[in-house]
Coordinates of C-alpha atoms and ligand atoms in Angstrom, one line a residue:
M26 CA -21.0 33.1 45.4
T27 CA -20.3 32.9 49.0
V28 CA -17.3 30.5 50.0
L29 CA -19.5 28.6 51.8
A30 CA -22.0 27.5 49.1
K31 CA -18.9 26.2 47.4
P32 CA -18.4 22.9 48.9
L33 CA -21.6 22.4 48.9
R34 CA -21.9 22.5 45.3
I35 CA -19.3 20.4 45.1
A36 CA -20.6 17.5 47.2
S37 CA -23.6 17.7 45.5
V38 CA -21.9 17.0 42.1
A39 CA -19.8 13.9 44.1
L40 CA -23.2 12.6 45.7
S41 CA -24.7 12.8 42.2
L42 CA -22.3 10.4 41.0
A43 CA -23.2 7.8 43.3
L44 CA -26.7 7.8 42.0
P45 CA -28.1 4.8 40.1
L46 CA -27.6 5.5 36.2
P47 CA -30.2 6.9 34.5
A48 CA -31.4 4.5 31.8
F49 CA -29.6 5.9 28.9
A50 CA -26.2 6.1 30.4
Q51 CA -26.6 2.8 31.9
Q52 CA -27.2 1.9 28.2
A53 CA -23.9 3.4 27.4
A54 CA -22.2 1.7 30.3
D55 CA -23.2 -1.9 29.3
T56 CA -22.3 -1.6 25.9
I57 CA -18.3 0.2 26.5
A58 CA -15.5 -1.9 26.9
P59 CA -15.5 -4.1 30.4
E60 CA -12.5 -2.3 31.8
A61 CA -14.7 1.1 31.7
A62 CA -17.9 -0.3 33.3
T63 CA -17.4 0.9 36.4
T64 CA -18.6 3.7 38.7
T65 CA -16.9 7.2 38.4
A66 CA -18.2 7.4 42.4
P67 CA -14.8 8.8 44.2
K68 CA -13.4 6.3 46.6
A69 CA -13.0 7.3 50.0
V70 CA -9.0 9.7 50.7
V71 CA -6.5 7.8 52.1
H72 CA -4.8 9.9 54.9
A73 CA -1.7 9.2 56.0
Q74 CA 1.4 11.3 57.7
R75 CA 4.7 9.9 56.7
H76 CA 4.6 8.4 53.7
M77 CA 2.2 7.0 50.8
V78 CA 1.7 5.1 47.9
A79 CA -0.9 5.5 45.0
A80 CA -0.8 3.1 42.1
A81 CA -2.9 1.3 40.1
N82 CA -3.0 -2.2 41.4
P83 CA -3.2 -3.0 45.5
A84 CA -0.3 -5.5 45.7
A85 CA 2.2 -3.1 43.6
A86 CA 0.9 -0.5 46.0
Q87 CA 1.6 -2.3 48.7
A88 CA 5.0 -3.5 47.9
G89 CA 6.3 -0.3 47.6
L90 CA 4.7 0.4 50.9
D91 CA 6.6 -2.0 52.5
V92 CA 9.7 -0.5 50.7
L93 CA 8.9 3.0 52.8
R94 CA 8.0 1.2 56.1
A95 CA 12.3 -0.3 55.8
G96 CA 13.3 3.0 55.2
G97 CA 13.7 3.0 51.4
S98 CA 13.3 6.3 49.6
A99 CA 10.5 7.1 47.1
A100 CA 13.4 6.1 44.4
D101 CA 13.4 2.5 45.9
A102 CA 9.0 2.3 46.3
V103 CA 9.1 3.2 42.4
V104 CA 11.5 0.2 41.9
A105 CA 9.3 -2.1 43.8
V106 CA 6.3 -1.0 42.4
Q107 CA 7.6 -1.3 38.9
T108 CA 8.3 -4.2 38.8
V109 CA 5.1 -5.5 40.7
L110 CA 2.4 -3.5 38.4
G111 CA 4.8 -5.4 35.2
L112 CA 3.5 -8.8 36.5
V113 CA 0.0 -7.9 38.2
E114 CA -1.2 -5.3 35.5
P115 CA 0.9 -6.4 32.5
Q116 CA -1.0 -5.0 30.2
S117 CA -0.1 -1.4 30.7
S118 CA 3.5 -1.3 31.6
G119 CA 6.6 -3.1 32.3
L120 CA 10.3 -4.4 31.5
G121 CA 8.9 -4.0 27.5
G122 CA 8.2 -0.9 27.8
G123 CA 9.0 2.9 28.7
A124 CA 8.1 5.8 31.5
F125 CA 8.7 9.2 32.6
L126 CA 9.2 10.1 35.8
V127 CA 8.6 13.6 38.2
W128 CA 10.9 14.0 41.0
Y129 CA 11.0 16.7 43.6
D130 CA 14.0 16.3 45.6
A131 CA 13.1 17.4 49.3
A132 CA 17.0 17.9 50.2
S133 CA 17.5 20.3 47.2
G134 CA 13.6 21.5 46.8
K135 CA 14.1 21.0 42.7
V136 CA 12.4 18.8 40.8
T137 CA 13.6 17.3 38.0
T138 CA 12.8 14.4 35.7
F139 CA 13.8 11.2 34.1
D140 CA 12.8 10.2 30.2
G141 CA 12.7 6.2 30.1
R142 CA 11.0 6.8 26.8
E143 CA 11.4 4.0 24.0
T144 CA 13.6 4.9 20.9
A145 CA 13.2 4.0 17.3
P146 CA 15.7 1.3 16.2
K147 CA 18.4 2.4 14.5
A148 CA 17.5 0.8 11.0
A149 CA 13.9 2.3 11.3
T150 CA 12.6 5.5 8.6
G151 CA 9.9 7.5 8.1
D152 CA 8.1 5.0 5.9
L153 CA 8.3 2.2 8.8
F154 CA 4.5 2.5 9.2
L155 CA 3.7 2.9 5.3
G156 CA 2.4 0.2 3.3
T157 CA 3.6 -1.1 -0.1
D158 CA 1.5 0.9 -1.6
G159 CA 2.7 3.9 0.5
K160 CA 0.0 4.3 2.4
P161 CA -0.3 4.6 6.3
L162 CA -0.9 1.4 7.9
K163 CA -3.7 0.7 9.6
F164 CA -3.4 1.1 13.4
F165 CA -3.6 -2.4 15.2
E166 CA -1.9 -3.5 11.8
A167 CA 1.1 -1.8 12.4
V168 CA 0.5 -3.2 16.3
V169 CA 0.7 -6.3 16.2
G170 CA 3.7 -8.1 16.0
G171 CA 7.5 -6.3 16.0
R172 CA 7.6 -3.4 13.7
S173 CA 5.8 -1.5 16.7
V174 CA 8.3 -2.4 19.5
G175 CA 10.5 0.5 20.1
T176 CA 13.9 -0.1 22.5
P177 CA 12.1 -0.7 26.3
G178 CA 13.5 2.4 28.6
A179 CA 11.5 1.1 31.9
I180 CA 14.4 -0.5 33.5
R181 CA 17.4 1.7 32.6
L182 CA 15.4 4.7 34.0
L183 CA 15.0 2.8 37.3
E184 CA 18.4 2.2 37.8
A185 CA 19.1 6.2 37.3
V186 CA 16.4 7.3 39.5
H187 CA 17.9 4.7 42.1
G188 CA 21.3 5.9 40.9
R189 CA 20.7 9.1 42.2
Y190 CA 18.1 9.0 45.3
G191 CA 18.0 5.5 46.1
K192 CA 19.0 4.1 49.6
L193 CA 18.4 0.3 49.7
D194 CA 19.9 -2.3 48.1
W195 CA 19.0 -2.5 44.1
T196 CA 18.9 -6.6 44.7
N197 CA 16.4 -6.5 47.6
L198 CA 14.0 -3.9 45.5
L199 CA 13.3 -6.4 43.3
D200 CA 12.3 -9.4 45.4
P201 CA 8.6 -8.5 45.8
A202 CA 7.6 -9.3 42.1
I203 CA 10.2 -12.2 42.0
D204 CA 8.0 -13.6 45.0
L205 CA 4.9 -13.2 43.8
A206 CA 5.9 -14.6 40.3
T207 CA 7.1 -17.8 42.0
N208 CA 4.6 -18.3 44.2
G209 CA 1.6 -16.5 42.3
F210 CA -0.5 -13.7 42.7
T211 CA -4.2 -13.4 42.2
V212 CA -5.3 -11.9 38.6
S213 CA -7.6 -8.8 39.1
P214 CA -10.7 -8.6 37.3
R215 CA -9.8 -5.9 35.1
L216 CA -6.9 -7.9 34.1
A217 CA -9.0 -11.4 33.3
A218 CA -11.4 -9.1 31.9
L219 CA -9.2 -7.6 28.9
V220 CA -7.5 -10.8 28.2
A221 CA -11.0 -11.6 27.4
D222 CA -11.6 -8.9 25.2
D223 CA -8.2 -9.3 23.3
A224 CA -9.0 -12.8 22.5
D225 CA -8.5 -12.1 18.8
K226 CA -5.0 -10.4 19.2
L227 CA -3.4 -11.7 22.3
G228 CA -4.8 -15.7 21.8
T229 CA -3.4 -15.7 18.5
Q230 CA 0.2 -14.6 19.2
A231 CA 2.9 -17.7 19.9
S232 CA 4.5 -16.4 22.8
T233 CA 1.5 -15.1 24.7
R234 CA -1.2 -17.8 24.2
D235 CA 0.0 -20.2 26.6
Y236 CA 0.3 -17.6 29.5
F237 CA -2.8 -15.6 29.0
F238 CA -4.6 -18.4 27.9
P239 CA -2.9 -21.7 29.5
T240 CA -6.5 -23.9 29.1
G241 CA -7.4 -22.8 26.2
K242 CA -9.9 -20.1 28.0
P243 CA -9.0 -17.1 29.4
I244 CA -7.3 -16.7 32.7
A245 CA -10.1 -15.7 35.1
A246 CA -10.4 -13.4 37.7
G247 CA -9.8 -14.5 41.1
Q248 CA -6.9 -17.6 40.0
T249 CA -3.7 -17.7 41.1
L250 CA -0.8 -16.8 38.3
R251 CA 2.6 -17.8 38.6
N252 CA 5.0 -16.1 36.0
P253 CA 8.3 -18.1 36.6
A254 CA 9.9 -16.9 33.2
Y255 CA 9.3 -13.2 34.5
A256 CA 11.1 -14.3 38.0
E257 CA 14.1 -15.4 36.3
T258 CA 14.3 -12.4 34.1
L259 CA 14.3 -10.1 37.3
A260 CA 16.3 -12.7 39.1
A261 CA 19.2 -11.8 36.5
I262 CA 18.9 -7.9 36.7
A263 CA 18.9 -8.3 40.5
K264 CA 22.4 -9.9 40.7
D265 CA 24.0 -8.8 37.4
G266 CA 21.7 -4.8 37.4
P267 CA 20.0 -3.5 34.4
D268 CA 22.6 -4.7 31.9
A269 CA 21.3 -8.7 32.4
F270 CA 18.4 -6.8 30.6
Y271 CA 19.8 -4.9 27.7
K272 CA 22.9 -7.4 27.0
G273 CA 23.0 -11.0 27.0
P274 CA 20.5 -14.0 27.0
V275 CA 17.5 -11.2 27.7
A276 CA 18.3 -9.0 25.1
D277 CA 18.7 -11.5 22.3
S278 CA 15.4 -13.2 23.1
I279 CA 13.9 -9.4 22.4
V280 CA 15.4 -9.5 19.1
E281 CA 14.8 -12.8 18.4
A282 CA 11.3 -11.9 19.2
V283 CA 10.8 -9.1 17.8
R284 CA 12.5 -9.7 14.2
S285 CA 11.0 -13.3 13.9
H286 CA 7.2 -12.0 14.0
P287 CA 6.0 -14.1 10.8
I288 CA 3.6 -11.5 9.7
N289 CA 5.1 -8.0 11.2
P290 CA 8.9 -8.6 11.9
G291 CA 10.8 -5.7 13.6
L292 CA 13.9 -3.9 13.4
L293 CA 15.0 -3.7 16.9
S294 CA 18.5 -4.8 17.4
G295 CA 21.1 -6.0 19.9
E296 CA 22.7 -2.3 19.9
D297 CA 19.7 -0.4 19.9
L298 CA 19.4 -2.3 23.3
A299 CA 23.3 -2.2 24.5
D300 CA 23.2 1.7 23.5
Y301 CA 19.9 2.9 25.3
K302 CA 20.0 5.4 27.8
A303 CA 17.6 7.0 30.2
I304 CA 18.3 10.6 30.0
E305 CA 17.4 13.4 32.8
R306 CA 16.0 16.3 31.8
P307 CA 15.1 19.8 33.4
A308 CA 11.2 19.7 34.2
V309 CA 8.8 21.9 32.2
C310 CA 7.2 24.1 35.0
A311 CA 3.9 26.6 34.0
P312 CA 2.5 29.2 36.2
Y313 CA -1.3 28.5 37.3
R314 CA -2.8 31.1 39.7
G315 CA 0.4 31.3 41.6
L316 CA 1.4 28.2 41.7
Q317 CA 4.0 25.9 39.5
V318 CA 3.0 23.1 37.7
C319 CA 5.6 20.8 36.8
G320 CA 6.2 18.1 34.2
M321 CA 7.5 16.2 31.3
G322 CA 8.8 17.9 28.6
P323 CA 9.3 16.5 25.2
P324 CA 9.3 13.8 24.1
S325 CA 6.6 14.4 26.1
S326 CA 3.7 16.9 24.8
G327 CA 2.5 16.5 28.5
A328 CA 3.6 19.5 30.5
L329 CA 3.6 21.9 27.4
A330 CA 0.0 20.9 26.6
I331 CA -1.0 21.3 30.4
G332 CA 0.4 24.4 30.6
Q333 CA -0.4 25.7 27.5
I334 CA -4.0 24.8 28.6
L335 CA -4.2 26.5 32.2
G336 CA -2.1 29.3 31.0
M337 CA -5.4 30.1 28.2
V338 CA -7.9 29.4 31.0
E339 CA -6.1 31.5 33.7
P340 CA -7.9 35.0 32.8
F341 CA -11.3 33.4 33.3
D342 CA -13.0 33.1 36.8
L343 CA -13.2 29.3 36.6
A344 CA -14.2 29.2 40.6
T345 CA -16.9 31.3 40.3
L346 CA -18.5 29.5 37.2
G347 CA -17.9 25.8 39.2
P348 CA -18.1 22.4 37.4
E349 CA -21.7 22.5 36.6
D350 CA -21.6 25.5 34.4
P351 CA -21.1 24.6 30.7
E352 CA -19.3 28.0 30.2
S353 CA -16.6 26.3 32.4
W354 CA -16.5 23.8 29.9
R355 CA -16.4 26.0 26.8
I356 CA -13.1 27.5 28.4
L357 CA -11.6 25.0 29.2
G358 CA -12.5 22.4 26.3
D359 CA -11.6 25.2 23.4
A360 CA -8.1 25.7 24.9
T361 CA -7.9 22.3 25.0
R362 CA -8.4 22.2 21.2
L363 CA -6.1 25.2 20.7
A364 CA -2.9 23.7 22.7
F365 CA -3.5 20.4 20.5
A366 CA -3.7 22.4 17.8
D367 CA 0.0 23.8 18.5
R368 CA 1.0 20.0 19.9
E369 CA 0.1 18.7 16.4
R370 CA 2.0 20.9 14.3
Y371 CA 5.4 21.8 16.4
V372 CA 5.7 19.0 19.5
A373 CA 8.1 16.0 19.1
D374 CA 11.2 14.6 20.7
A375 CA 13.3 18.0 21.2
D376 CA 16.6 16.0 20.3
F377 CA 15.7 15.7 16.9
V378 CA 13.6 18.4 15.7
S379 CA 13.8 22.1 16.9
I380 CA 10.8 23.1 18.9
P381 CA 9.4 26.9 19.2
K382 CA 10.7 28.3 22.4
G383 CA 7.6 30.2 23.3
L384 CA 5.1 27.6 23.3
L385 CA 4.4 28.7 27.4
N386 CA 5.4 32.3 26.5
A387 CA 2.9 34.7 29.1
D388 CA 2.5 36.9 25.9
Y389 CA 1.8 34.1 23.3
L390 CA -0.8 32.6 25.6
S391 CA -2.8 35.6 26.2
I392 CA -3.4 36.2 23.0
R393 CA -4.3 32.7 22.5
S394 CA -6.5 33.2 25.4
T395 CA -8.6 36.0 23.7
L396 CA -9.5 33.6 21.0
L397 CA -11.5 32.2 24.2
R398 CA -13.5 35.3 24.7
R399 CA -16.5 34.7 22.5
P400 CA -19.7 33.2 23.8
T401 CA -19.8 30.3 21.6
A402 CA -17.6 27.1 20.8
L403 CA -14.7 28.1 18.3
P404 CA -15.7 26.9 15.0
Q405 CA -13.1 24.2 13.5
E406 CA -11.4 26.9 11.0
G407 CA -10.2 28.9 13.8
V408 CA -8.6 26.1 15.9
T409 CA -5.3 26.2 14.0
A410 CA -1.6 26.1 15.6
G411 CA -0.6 29.9 16.6
D412 CA 3.0 31.5 16.0
P413 CA 4.8 31.1 19.4
P414 CA 8.0 32.7 20.0
W415 CA 10.6 30.5 17.6
D416 CA 14.2 31.2 16.5
K417 CA 14.4 28.8 14.3
A418 CA 11.0 28.9 12.2
E419 CA 10.5 26.0 9.9
L420 CA 7.4 25.2 7.6
R421 CA 5.9 22.4 9.4
R422 CA 2.8 20.3 8.5
D423 CA 0.7 18.7 11.5
G424 CA 0.7 14.8 11.8
A425 CA -1.7 12.7 13.0
S426 CA -0.9 10.1 15.4
F427 CA -2.6 7.0 17.7
D428 CA -2.9 6.9 21.3
M429 CA -4.6 4.2 22.9
P430 CA -5.7 3.3 26.5
S431 CA -3.3 1.0 28.3
T432 CA -0.8 2.8 30.6
T433 CA -0.5 3.1 34.8
H434 CA 0.3 6.3 37.2
F435 CA 1.6 6.0 40.3
V436 CA 2.4 8.6 42.8
I437 CA 5.2 8.0 46.0
V438 CA 6.0 10.2 48.8
D439 CA 8.7 9.2 51.5
D440 CA 9.3 10.0 54.8
E441 CA 11.8 12.6 53.9
G442 CA 9.5 14.5 51.7
N443 CA 10.5 13.3 48.3
V444 CA 7.9 13.2 45.9
A445 CA 7.8 10.6 42.5
S446 CA 5.1 11.2 40.0
M447 CA 5.8 8.1 37.1
T448 CA 3.3 7.1 34.2
S449 CA 4.9 4.2 32.8
S450 CA 3.7 2.2 30.1
I451 CA 3.9 -0.3 26.8
E452 CA 1.3 1.7 24.7
N453 CA -2.0 -0.1 23.9
G454 CA -3.5 -3.0 26.4
F455 CA -0.7 -5.8 26.3
G456 CA 1.6 -3.7 24.0
S457 CA 2.9 -5.6 20.7
R458 CA 1.4 -8.8 22.0
L459 CA 4.8 -10.3 22.0
M460 CA 6.0 -11.5 25.2
T461 CA 9.3 -12.6 26.0
G462 CA 10.6 -13.2 29.5
G463 CA 7.6 -13.2 31.1
F464 CA 6.7 -9.7 30.0
L465 CA 4.9 -8.1 27.2
L466 CA 7.3 -5.9 24.5
N467 CA 5.6 -2.4 23.9
N468 CA 4.4 -0.6 20.7
Q469 CA 5.3 2.5 21.5
L470 CA 6.5 3.2 18.0
T471 CA 2.8 3.9 16.7
D472 CA 2.7 6.7 19.1
F473 CA 5.0 8.4 15.8
S474 CA 3.0 10.0 13.4
F475 CA 2.4 7.2 10.6
A476 CA 2.8 9.6 7.8
P477 CA 6.4 11.3 7.6
E478 CA 5.5 14.3 5.2
E479 CA 2.6 15.8 4.0
D480 CA 2.4 18.2 0.9
G481 CA 6.3 17.8 1.0
R482 CA 6.5 19.5 4.3
A483 CA 7.7 17.2 7.2
V484 CA 5.6 15.9 10.0
A485 CA 7.9 17.4 13.1
N486 CA 6.8 13.5 15.1
R487 CA 7.9 11.3 11.8
V488 CA 10.0 8.1 12.5
E489 CA 13.6 8.8 12.8
P490 CA 16.7 6.4 14.0
G491 CA 16.9 6.7 17.5
K492 CA 14.5 9.1 18.1
R493 CA 11.9 9.1 21.2
P494 CA 8.0 9.1 19.6
R495 CA 6.1 11.7 21.1
S496 CA 3.7 11.0 24.3
S497 CA 1.2 12.5 26.2
M498 CA 1.9 11.0 29.4
S499 CA 1.8 14.0 31.8
P500 CA 3.3 13.3 35.6
T501 CA 2.8 16.2 37.2
I502 CA 4.1 18.0 40.8
I503 CA 2.5 20.9 41.6
L504 CA 4.0 23.8 44.1
R505 CA 3.3 25.9 46.2
D506 CA 6.5 28.3 47.7
G507 CA 8.8 25.4 45.9
K508 CA 7.3 23.1 48.2
P509 CA 5.0 20.1 46.5
I510 CA 1.6 20.2 47.3
F511 CA -0.3 17.5 44.9
A512 CA 1.1 15.2 42.7
L513 CA -0.7 13.3 39.9
G514 CA -1.1 11.7 36.4
S515 CA -3.1 9.6 34.3
P516 CA -3.0 6.6 31.5
G517 CA -5.3 7.3 28.9
G518 CA -3.4 8.3 25.6
S519 CA -4.0 11.8 24.6
S520 CA -7.2 11.8 26.7
I521 CA -4.5 12.3 29.7
I522 CA -3.4 15.9 28.6
P523 CA -7.9 16.8 29.3
Y524 CA -8.3 14.6 32.3
V525 CA -4.8 15.9 34.1
A526 CA -5.6 19.8 33.3
K527 CA -9.4 18.7 34.6
T528 CA -8.0 17.5 37.8
I529 CA -5.8 20.1 38.3
V530 CA -8.9 23.1 37.9
A531 CA -11.1 20.9 40.2
L532 CA -8.1 21.1 42.8
V533 CA -6.9 24.5 42.5
D534 CA -10.1 26.2 41.4
W535 CA -13.0 24.1 42.6
K536 CA -11.8 23.0 45.6
M537 CA -11.9 19.5 45.4
D538 CA -10.0 16.7 47.8
I539 CA -8.0 14.7 45.9
S540 CA -10.9 12.1 45.4
Q541 CA -13.2 14.1 44.2
A542 CA -11.2 15.7 41.6
I543 CA -9.8 12.4 39.9
A544 CA -13.8 11.0 40.2
L545 CA -15.2 14.1 39.1
P546 CA -17.1 13.0 35.4
H547 CA -14.7 13.8 32.4
L548 CA -15.5 16.3 29.3
T549 CA -12.8 16.1 27.1
N550 CA -12.0 18.2 23.5
R551 CA -9.2 17.5 21.6
F552 CA -9.9 17.7 17.9
G553 CA -13.4 18.8 17.9
T554 CA -16.2 17.2 19.4
Y555 CA -16.7 17.4 23.2
D556 CA -16.2 14.2 25.0
V557 CA -18.7 13.4 28.0
E558 CA -17.8 10.5 30.0
A559 CA -21.2 8.5 29.7
G560 CA -22.7 6.9 32.7
T561 CA -21.7 10.4 34.5
S562 CA -24.0 13.5 36.0
A563 CA -21.8 15.4 33.1
V564 CA -24.1 14.0 30.8
S565 CA -26.8 16.3 31.6
L566 CA -24.4 18.9 30.1
V567 CA -24.9 17.6 26.6
K568 CA -27.7 20.0 25.6
D569 CA -25.9 23.0 26.8
L570 CA -22.7 22.1 24.8
E571 CA -24.6 21.1 21.8
A572 CA -26.6 24.9 22.4
L573 CA -23.0 26.6 21.8
G574 CA -22.2 25.0 18.7
Y575 CA -20.2 21.5 20.2
K576 CA -20.8 18.1 18.4
T577 CA -20.8 16.0 21.3
A578 CA -20.2 12.1 21.8
V579 CA -21.0 10.3 25.3
K580 CA -18.5 7.8 25.5
E581 CA -16.8 6.1 28.5
Q582 CA -13.6 8.0 29.3
N583 CA -10.6 5.5 30.5
S584 CA -8.4 8.0 32.9
G585 CA -6.5 5.7 35.6
L586 CA -5.4 9.1 37.6
Q587 CA -3.4 8.5 41.0
G588 CA -3.0 11.5 42.7
I589 CA -1.9 12.6 46.5
A590 CA -2.3 16.2 47.9
I591 CA 0.4 17.6 50.2
T592 CA -1.6 19.8 53.4
A593 CA -0.6 20.7 56.6
N594 CA -2.2 18.0 58.2
G595 CA -0.6 15.2 56.5
I596 CA -0.9 13.4 52.9
D597 CA -3.9 12.4 51.0
G598 CA -3.9 10.2 48.6
G599 CA -6.7 9.3 45.9
A600 CA -7.2 6.5 43.3
D601 CA -9.2 6.7 40.1
P602 CA -12.7 4.7 40.3
R603 CA -12.6 3.6 37.0
R604 CA -9.9 1.6 37.4
E605 CA -8.5 -1.0 40.4
G606 CA -6.0 1.9 42.0
I607 CA -5.8 2.5 45.5
A608 CA -3.5 4.6 47.8
V609 CA -1.9 3.4 51.0
G610 CA 0.3 5.2 53.5
D611 CA 1.1 5.3 57.3
Ligands
LIG725 N1 1.3 5.7 24.7 C1 0.6 6.7 25.3 C2 1.4 8.0 25.5 O1 2.5 7.8 25.1 C3 0.0 6.7 26.4 C4 -0.8 6.0 25.7 C5 -2.2 5.2 26.8 O2 -1.9 6.2 28.0 O3 -2.8 4.4 27.0 O4 1.4 9.4 25.2

């Protein structure tokens, strides 16, 4: 392929996305969740010179931009963006949840990460999600109520990153969210649709009913909604700092909401909140085609899985194959399945279980990569966990855990060139459906394996007191020669891993711009079924994938990627057309 042919081919992919949906795909789009019935035509790339914010909601992005304009650092803007997101996109993230942040520090050239993941209550044990019959609960039986609520970590994370890299006064950074909560914000179409869609769970919880169904009907798109309780909580945190969240009346009301749920009470205590700590951890970085792909290590499986996928596909010439060749997707899809096999077997909170140190070992990945040298799909029995170098081998059983879509990702670049890439979550849409102090409480504990052991062997991701549930969140910063060139991430449960890996391949191998790479239709294969994004040009690959031996499923893909590219010409920002995100900058 000539160098010139490449952009033309890419343009044709992007253009075909904007065409009317074929009838079969339209039908699929009509039957899927309302938030997913959007287009995958790329949003325009936003170009800036000095600083940028790309976030899932325009009001939150604007709040971050205002902080950067006032001379704030990316860390300052993180505080403003997160607290506004907790108001305008309450279903996804907020004070009642947790987050992971990857940070590039321009002054030292170092990448570090902050872990604000929820913890299991000290009183929790391996049987937390087993019913009275000893069998794992059904997912939503576990989610709704207090049982699934872990100690929220978001505010301690904000405190940690602001303490290290902030320039502006903490108090003022909460003003945008306090103003919007007091004077009202405009309910977005996506929030309104999700509230209506969740009426059976959200509308039946006393703590959420009055806020989301104020007249008995779900809040409507375009209406102005006030949240005085949220303003009050933030005012306390502004005045007295994060301790006002983790101790005293706010903490008491969280514990009360969790423990007094009439059907499904939980175990969270005042001590769990008072003792919670965000943890700074070294970034996990993996090489890919001369770049360094850096992200979040355990308790997230994100950077390890993405590093493994990229390591396994690197020997293949994906650039020449291109995004329209099913062979590219065979290689990517089976690499993802192999990475997921290791993830299920080995990855959990490393403060509690030993994780093989060789999951990103080059020799190990090269052996795993040879499994992809075949003409057709790997048979399911061939997709097993490998044997990575490990100094403390243990017999392990594969786990199974659920990941459901909500969550949010944002990226920020400041005037000094610092970069923040943060994925933040209350897990399921609207979390545990419990609300207190104007914010929703997470259900992050359902990211643990419900079964603590299988056939007498321990599952790595079992519930243990104080442990952090394994995540798929993959906030990422990619460096060339030590300088950041891309930052990205997404919501989407365990599909986050293939969403982000695909976007990296689209940027690096297929030379797409940030918006095209984000919008490129998703084809994800985690557990054997090749999931092909409904309503997109990818559906035309279904026949070829079936011929390679895959079972396919055409379904919505609920990503919410936000990303930036830093080039010699400035900063390019892109937001996922599947949700309401936007990039803004100067
Ligand atoms: N709870 C999930 C995780 O931490 C994220 C949920 C989502 O993206 O919807 O991996």
